[in-house]
Amino acid sequence: MSDITYPDTSAANATSRGSHIEVVDSNGKPLLVMPSATAHQQGLSMKSVFVLIYNKQGKFFLQRRADNKILAPGMWDISAATHVGADEALEAAAERVLLKELNLASTTLHYQRSQQVNIDDATLWCSIYTATIETKALKPNPDEVQDGLYVDAEELQALYEHFPDMLTPVLVWAIKAKNIFP
């Protein structure tokens, strides 16, 4: 029996998921469990998932974060992202954030890769997933996302070149790293 106590990560307790996360080493191996706010304050490496959503035409979905968000309020961001809760599977975290932010359930996710990245003052061990959705219009949760739009590679590049201050550091990293349109 383990001496580590993990928080309840069941579906019934989904609202508190992510409050405790695993701090990981440079290979993504768990070291300890702590509140995500503490890990942020100490600049520790945390597991995250980034979900990149595309429509049938190959356009990428950008979300505009709600104005009430603590980090990057009102800024354009990747489709969905979250920290992985302690003892939570990567794909489960991706499914959780899609449901919470975009009201998307039963979406087929495709794992791309995991890698350590430095974005602003945060070190993340991020796992990237993609999904192509059939629905024409998403119905984002207004507490999380205030707007959204699909863009092609040229439109995304124009946003990056002309309006970089309106983009989150995660989106800027994803564009520079050619993660959205390789």
PDB file of C-alpha atoms in Angstrom:
ATOM      1  CA  MET A   1       0.000   0.000   0.000  1.00  0.00           C
ATOM      2  CA  SER A   2       1.279   3.437  -0.936  1.00  0.00           C
ATOM      3  CA  ASP A   3       1.958   6.180   1.589  1.00  0.00           C
ATOM      4  CA  ILE A   4       0.884   8.786  -0.993  1.00  0.00           C
ATOM      5  CA  THR A   5      -2.708   9.948  -0.722  1.00  0.00           C
ATOM      6  CA  TYR A   6      -4.239  11.116  -3.961  1.00  0.00           C
ATOM      7  CA  PRO A   7      -7.262  13.386  -4.158  1.00  0.00           C
ATOM      8  CA  ASP A   8     -10.550  12.014  -5.476  1.00  0.00           C
ATOM      9  CA  THR A   9     -10.310  12.188  -9.274  1.00  0.00           C
ATOM     10  CA  SER A  10     -13.627  10.502  -9.985  1.00  0.00           C
ATOM     11  CA  ALA A  11     -16.162  11.982 -12.386  1.00  0.00           C
ATOM     12  CA  ALA A  12     -18.299  12.950  -9.394  1.00  0.00           C
ATOM     13  CA  ASN A  13     -15.475  15.151  -8.170  1.00  0.00           C
ATOM     14  CA  ALA A  14     -14.545  16.651 -11.552  1.00  0.00           C
ATOM     15  CA  THR A  15     -14.832  20.237 -10.366  1.00  0.00           C
ATOM     16  CA  SER A  16     -11.915  19.853  -7.966  1.00  0.00           C
ATOM     17  CA  ARG A  17      -9.696  17.907 -10.371  1.00  0.00           C
ATOM     18  CA  GLY A  18      -6.478  19.591 -11.185  1.00  0.00           C
ATOM     19  CA  SER A  19      -6.232  21.293  -7.800  1.00  0.00           C
ATOM     20  CA  HIS A  20      -3.566  18.704  -6.943  1.00  0.00           C
ATOM     21  CA  ILE A  21      -1.103  17.760  -9.638  1.00  0.00           C
ATOM     22  CA  GLU A  22       1.969  15.602 -10.017  1.00  0.00           C
ATOM     23  CA  VAL A  23       5.275  17.418 -10.130  1.00  0.00           C
ATOM     24  CA  VAL A  24       7.488  15.599 -12.630  1.00  0.00           C
ATOM     25  CA  ASP A  25      11.144  15.349 -13.582  1.00  0.00           C
ATOM     26  CA  SER A  26      12.614  16.217 -16.995  1.00  0.00           C
ATOM     27  CA  ASN A  27      11.449  12.838 -18.340  1.00  0.00           C
ATOM     28  CA  GLY A  28       7.858  13.274 -17.157  1.00  0.00           C
ATOM     29  CA  LYS A  29       8.225  10.835 -14.239  1.00  0.00           C
ATOM     30  CA  PRO A  30       6.183  11.770 -11.142  1.00  0.00           C
ATOM     31  CA  LEU A  31       8.107  13.061  -8.143  1.00  0.00           C
ATOM     32  CA  LEU A  32       5.411  14.275  -5.741  1.00  0.00           C
ATOM     33  CA  VAL A  33       1.838  15.530  -5.465  1.00  0.00           C
ATOM     34  CA  MET A  34       1.039  19.117  -4.497  1.00  0.00           C
ATOM     35  CA  PRO A  35      -1.485  21.883  -5.171  1.00  0.00           C
ATOM     36  CA  SER A  36      -1.041  23.299  -8.678  1.00  0.00           C
ATOM     37  CA  ALA A  37      -0.814  26.849  -7.291  1.00  0.00           C
ATOM     38  CA  THR A  38       2.177  25.823  -5.155  1.00  0.00           C
ATOM     39  CA  ALA A  39       3.869  24.125  -8.109  1.00  0.00           C
ATOM     40  CA  HIS A  40       3.360  27.307 -10.157  1.00  0.00           C
ATOM     41  CA  GLN A  41       4.774  29.507  -7.384  1.00  0.00           C
ATOM     42  CA  GLN A  42       7.860  27.312  -7.084  1.00  0.00           C
ATOM     43  CA  GLY A  43       8.362  26.990 -10.837  1.00  0.00           C
ATOM     44  CA  LEU A  44       8.182  23.197 -10.756  1.00  0.00           C
ATOM     45  CA  SER A  45       7.544  21.028 -13.799  1.00  0.00           C
ATOM     46  CA  MET A  46       3.898  19.937 -14.106  1.00  0.00           C
ATOM     47  CA  LYS A  47       2.085  17.514 -16.387  1.00  0.00           C
ATOM     48  CA  SER A  48      -0.298  19.190 -18.837  1.00  0.00           C
ATOM     49  CA  VAL A  49      -2.319  18.216 -21.863  1.00  0.00           C
ATOM     50  CA  PHE A  50      -2.850  20.372 -24.925  1.00  0.00           C
ATOM     51  CA  VAL A  51      -5.716  19.434 -27.239  1.00  0.00           C
ATOM     52  CA  LEU A  52      -5.671  20.792 -30.781  1.00  0.00           C
ATOM     53  CA  ILE A  53      -9.091  20.678 -32.452  1.00  0.00           C
ATOM     54  CA  TYR A  54      -9.560  20.779 -36.231  1.00  0.00           C
ATOM     55  CA  ASN A  55     -12.689  20.797 -38.370  1.00  0.00           C
ATOM     56  CA  LYS A  56     -13.219  18.653 -41.488  1.00  0.00           C
ATOM     57  CA  GLN A  57     -11.643  21.392 -43.635  1.00  0.00           C
ATOM     58  CA  GLY A  58      -8.428  21.223 -41.597  1.00  0.00           C
ATOM     59  CA  LYS A  59      -8.934  24.584 -39.890  1.00  0.00           C
ATOM     60  CA  PHE A  60      -7.746  24.933 -36.300  1.00  0.00           C
ATOM     61  CA  PHE A  61     -10.082  25.993 -33.472  1.00  0.00           C
ATOM     62  CA  LEU A  62      -8.851  28.950 -31.400  1.00  0.00           C
ATOM     63  CA  GLN A  63     -10.598  29.696 -28.138  1.00  0.00           C
ATOM     64  CA  ARG A  64     -10.783  33.133 -26.571  1.00  0.00           C
ATOM     65  CA  ARG A  65     -10.418  32.721 -22.842  1.00  0.00           C
ATOM     66  CA  ALA A  66     -13.144  34.117 -20.609  1.00  0.00           C
ATOM     67  CA  ASP A  67     -12.450  37.506 -19.057  1.00  0.00           C
ATOM     68  CA  ASN A  68     -12.786  36.011 -15.552  1.00  0.00           C
ATOM     69  CA  LYS A  69      -9.798  33.657 -15.996  1.00  0.00           C
ATOM     70  CA  ILE A  70      -6.808  34.314 -13.717  1.00  0.00           C
ATOM     71  CA  LEU A  71      -4.213  33.548 -16.392  1.00  0.00           C
ATOM     72  CA  ALA A  72      -4.452  35.325 -19.749  1.00  0.00           C
ATOM     73  CA  PRO A  73      -8.046  36.582 -19.503  1.00  0.00           C
ATOM     74  CA  GLY A  74      -9.623  37.474 -22.844  1.00  0.00           C
ATOM     75  CA  MET A  75      -6.662  36.204 -24.858  1.00  0.00           C
ATOM     76  CA  TRP A  76      -6.720  33.788 -27.804  1.00  0.00           C
ATOM     77  CA  ASP A  77      -5.467  30.320 -26.910  1.00  0.00           C
ATOM     78  CA  ILE A  78      -5.090  26.801 -28.253  1.00  0.00           C
ATOM     79  CA  SER A  79      -8.283  24.752 -28.437  1.00  0.00           C
ATOM     80  CA  ALA A  80      -8.052  23.352 -24.891  1.00  0.00           C
ATOM     81  CA  ALA A  81      -5.403  22.860 -22.212  1.00  0.00           C
ATOM     82  CA  THR A  82      -5.229  21.766 -18.603  1.00  0.00           C
ATOM     83  CA  HIS A  83      -2.919  20.406 -15.946  1.00  0.00           C
ATOM     84  CA  VAL A  84      -3.227  16.693 -15.353  1.00  0.00           C
ATOM     85  CA  GLY A  85      -4.708  15.910 -11.958  1.00  0.00           C
ATOM     86  CA  ALA A  86      -2.846  13.671  -9.546  1.00  0.00           C
ATOM     87  CA  ASP A  87      -3.394  10.019 -10.466  1.00  0.00           C
ATOM     88  CA  GLU A  88      -5.308  11.065 -13.615  1.00  0.00           C
ATOM     89  CA  ALA A  89      -4.551   9.481 -16.975  1.00  0.00           C
ATOM     90  CA  LEU A  90      -3.418  11.838 -19.748  1.00  0.00           C
ATOM     91  CA  GLU A  91      -6.313  11.010 -22.073  1.00  0.00           C
ATOM     92  CA  ALA A  92      -8.790  11.356 -19.198  1.00  0.00           C
ATOM     93  CA  ALA A  93      -7.447  14.873 -18.553  1.00  0.00           C
ATOM     94  CA  ALA A  94      -7.825  15.698 -22.265  1.00  0.00           C
ATOM     95  CA  GLU A  95     -11.412  14.415 -22.250  1.00  0.00           C
ATOM     96  CA  ARG A  96     -12.140  16.345 -19.048  1.00  0.00           C
ATOM     97  CA  VAL A  97     -10.913  19.668 -20.427  1.00  0.00           C
ATOM     98  CA  LEU A  98     -12.831  19.217 -23.700  1.00  0.00           C
ATOM     99  CA  LEU A  99     -16.035  18.617 -21.782  1.00  0.00           C
ATOM    100  CA  LYS A 100     -15.406  21.440 -19.291  1.00  0.00           C
ATOM    101  CA  GLU A 101     -14.348  24.136 -21.766  1.00  0.00           C
ATOM    102  CA  LEU A 102     -16.008  23.198 -25.069  1.00  0.00           C
ATOM    103  CA  ASN A 103     -18.858  20.849 -24.046  1.00  0.00           C
ATOM    104  CA  LEU A 104     -17.323  18.201 -26.299  1.00  0.00           C
ATOM    105  CA  ALA A 105     -17.884  14.591 -25.298  1.00  0.00           C
ATOM    106  CA  SER A 106     -17.059  11.343 -27.069  1.00  0.00           C
ATOM    107  CA  THR A 107     -14.361  12.859 -29.243  1.00  0.00           C
ATOM    108  CA  THR A 108     -11.718  10.589 -30.743  1.00  0.00           C
ATOM    109  CA  LEU A 109      -8.353  11.837 -29.552  1.00  0.00           C
ATOM    110  CA  HIS A 110      -5.051  11.132 -31.301  1.00  0.00           C
ATOM    111  CA  TYR A 111      -1.946  11.198 -29.152  1.00  0.00           C
ATOM    112  CA  GLN A 112       0.905  13.065 -30.879  1.00  0.00           C
ATOM    113  CA  ARG A 113       3.767  13.235 -28.409  1.00  0.00           C
ATOM    114  CA  SER A 114       4.914  14.328 -24.955  1.00  0.00           C
ATOM    115  CA  GLN A 115       7.730  16.753 -24.333  1.00  0.00           C
ATOM    116  CA  GLN A 116       9.096  19.160 -21.776  1.00  0.00           C
ATOM    117  CA  VAL A 117       8.559  22.807 -22.689  1.00  0.00           C
ATOM    118  CA  ASN A 118       9.299  26.139 -21.048  1.00  0.00           C
ATOM    119  CA  ILE A 119       6.560  28.702 -21.526  1.00  0.00           C
ATOM    120  CA  ASP A 120       7.068  32.030 -19.787  1.00  0.00           C
ATOM    121  CA  ASP A 121       7.967  31.124 -16.201  1.00  0.00           C
ATOM    122  CA  ALA A 122       6.410  27.642 -16.303  1.00  0.00           C
ATOM    123  CA  THR A 123       8.022  24.320 -17.094  1.00  0.00           C
ATOM    124  CA  LEU A 124       5.510  21.823 -18.417  1.00  0.00           C
ATOM    125  CA  TRP A 125       5.669  18.194 -19.386  1.00  0.00           C
ATOM    126  CA  CYS A 126       2.982  18.472 -22.026  1.00  0.00           C
ATOM    127  CA  SER A 127       1.224  15.743 -23.930  1.00  0.00           C
ATOM    128  CA  ILE A 128      -0.308  16.896 -27.189  1.00  0.00           C
ATOM    129  CA  TYR A 129      -3.495  15.405 -28.586  1.00  0.00           C
ATOM    130  CA  THR A 130      -5.370  16.253 -31.768  1.00  0.00           C
ATOM    131  CA  ALA A 131      -8.972  15.659 -32.779  1.00  0.00           C
ATOM    132  CA  THR A 132     -10.999  16.330 -35.890  1.00  0.00           C
ATOM    133  CA  ILE A 133     -14.627  17.068 -35.145  1.00  0.00           C
ATOM    134  CA  GLU A 134     -17.651  16.820 -37.382  1.00  0.00           C
ATOM    135  CA  THR A 135     -19.812  19.419 -35.664  1.00  0.00           C
ATOM    136  CA  LYS A 136     -20.057  22.783 -37.393  1.00  0.00           C
ATOM    137  CA  ALA A 137     -20.400  24.869 -34.254  1.00  0.00           C
ATOM    138  CA  LEU A 138     -18.980  24.323 -30.797  1.00  0.00           C
ATOM    139  CA  LYS A 139     -20.896  25.479 -27.724  1.00  0.00           C
ATOM    140  CA  PRO A 140     -18.170  26.603 -25.315  1.00  0.00           C
ATOM    141  CA  ASN A 141     -18.771  26.961 -21.600  1.00  0.00           C
ATOM    142  CA  PRO A 142     -19.036  30.769 -21.108  1.00  0.00           C
ATOM    143  CA  ASP A 143     -17.316  30.506 -17.709  1.00  0.00           C
ATOM    144  CA  GLU A 144     -14.237  29.180 -19.515  1.00  0.00           C
ATOM    145  CA  VAL A 145     -14.399  30.415 -23.110  1.00  0.00           C
ATOM    146  CA  GLN A 146     -16.007  33.618 -24.348  1.00  0.00           C
ATOM    147  CA  ASP A 147     -15.512  33.084 -28.072  1.00  0.00           C
ATOM    148  CA  GLY A 148     -13.954  30.836 -30.648  1.00  0.00           C
ATOM    149  CA  LEU A 149     -13.126  30.622 -34.316  1.00  0.00           C
ATOM    150  CA  TYR A 150     -11.562  28.323 -36.882  1.00  0.00           C
ATOM    151  CA  VAL A 151      -8.469  29.541 -38.723  1.00  0.00           C
ATOM    152  CA  ASP A 152      -6.240  28.184 -41.445  1.00  0.00           C
ATOM    153  CA  ALA A 153      -2.437  28.369 -41.384  1.00  0.00           C
ATOM    154  CA  GLU A 154      -2.307  31.735 -43.149  1.00  0.00           C
ATOM    155  CA  GLU A 155      -4.877  33.327 -40.821  1.00  0.00           C
ATOM    156  CA  LEU A 156      -3.073  31.992 -37.749  1.00  0.00           C
ATOM    157  CA  GLN A 157       0.248  33.357 -38.997  1.00  0.00           C
ATOM    158  CA  ALA A 158      -1.364  36.771 -39.605  1.00  0.00           C
ATOM    159  CA  LEU A 159      -2.720  36.814 -36.033  1.00  0.00           C
ATOM    160  CA  TYR A 160       0.736  35.930 -34.733  1.00  0.00           C
ATOM    161  CA  GLU A 161       2.474  38.615 -36.792  1.00  0.00           C
ATOM    162  CA  HIS A 162      -0.017  41.464 -36.294  1.00  0.00           C
ATOM    163  CA  PHE A 163      -1.606  40.796 -32.883  1.00  0.00           C
ATOM    164  CA  PRO A 164       0.909  38.876 -30.731  1.00  0.00           C
ATOM    165  CA  ASP A 165      -0.234  40.640 -27.545  1.00  0.00           C
ATOM    166  CA  MET A 166      -3.678  39.060 -27.967  1.00  0.00           C
ATOM    167  CA  LEU A 167      -2.258  35.503 -27.925  1.00  0.00           C
ATOM    168  CA  THR A 168      -1.474  33.395 -24.864  1.00  0.00           C
ATOM    169  CA  PRO A 169       2.105  32.259 -24.309  1.00  0.00           C
ATOM    170  CA  VAL A 170       0.956  28.670 -24.961  1.00  0.00           C
ATOM    171  CA  LEU A 171      -0.472  29.625 -28.360  1.00  0.00           C
ATOM    172  CA  VAL A 172       2.671  31.588 -29.249  1.00  0.00           C
ATOM    173  CA  TRP A 173       4.799  28.566 -28.288  1.00  0.00           C
ATOM    174  CA  ALA A 174       2.599  26.213 -30.356  1.00  0.00           C
ATOM    175  CA  ILE A 175       2.848  28.495 -33.409  1.00  0.00           C
ATOM    176  CA  LYS A 176       6.635  28.938 -33.122  1.00  0.00           C
ATOM    177  CA  ALA A 177       7.149  25.193 -32.580  1.00  0.00           C
ATOM    178  CA  LYS A 178       4.947  24.446 -35.624  1.00  0.00           C
ATOM    179  CA  ASN A 179       2.689  22.226 -33.532  1.00  0.00           C
ATOM    180  CA  ILE A 180      -0.572  23.472 -35.038  1.00  0.00           C
ATOM    181  CA  PHE A 181       0.229  23.445 -38.761  1.00  0.00           C
ATOM    182  CA  PRO A 182       3.441  21.397 -39.154  1.00  0.00           C
TER     183      PRO A 182
END
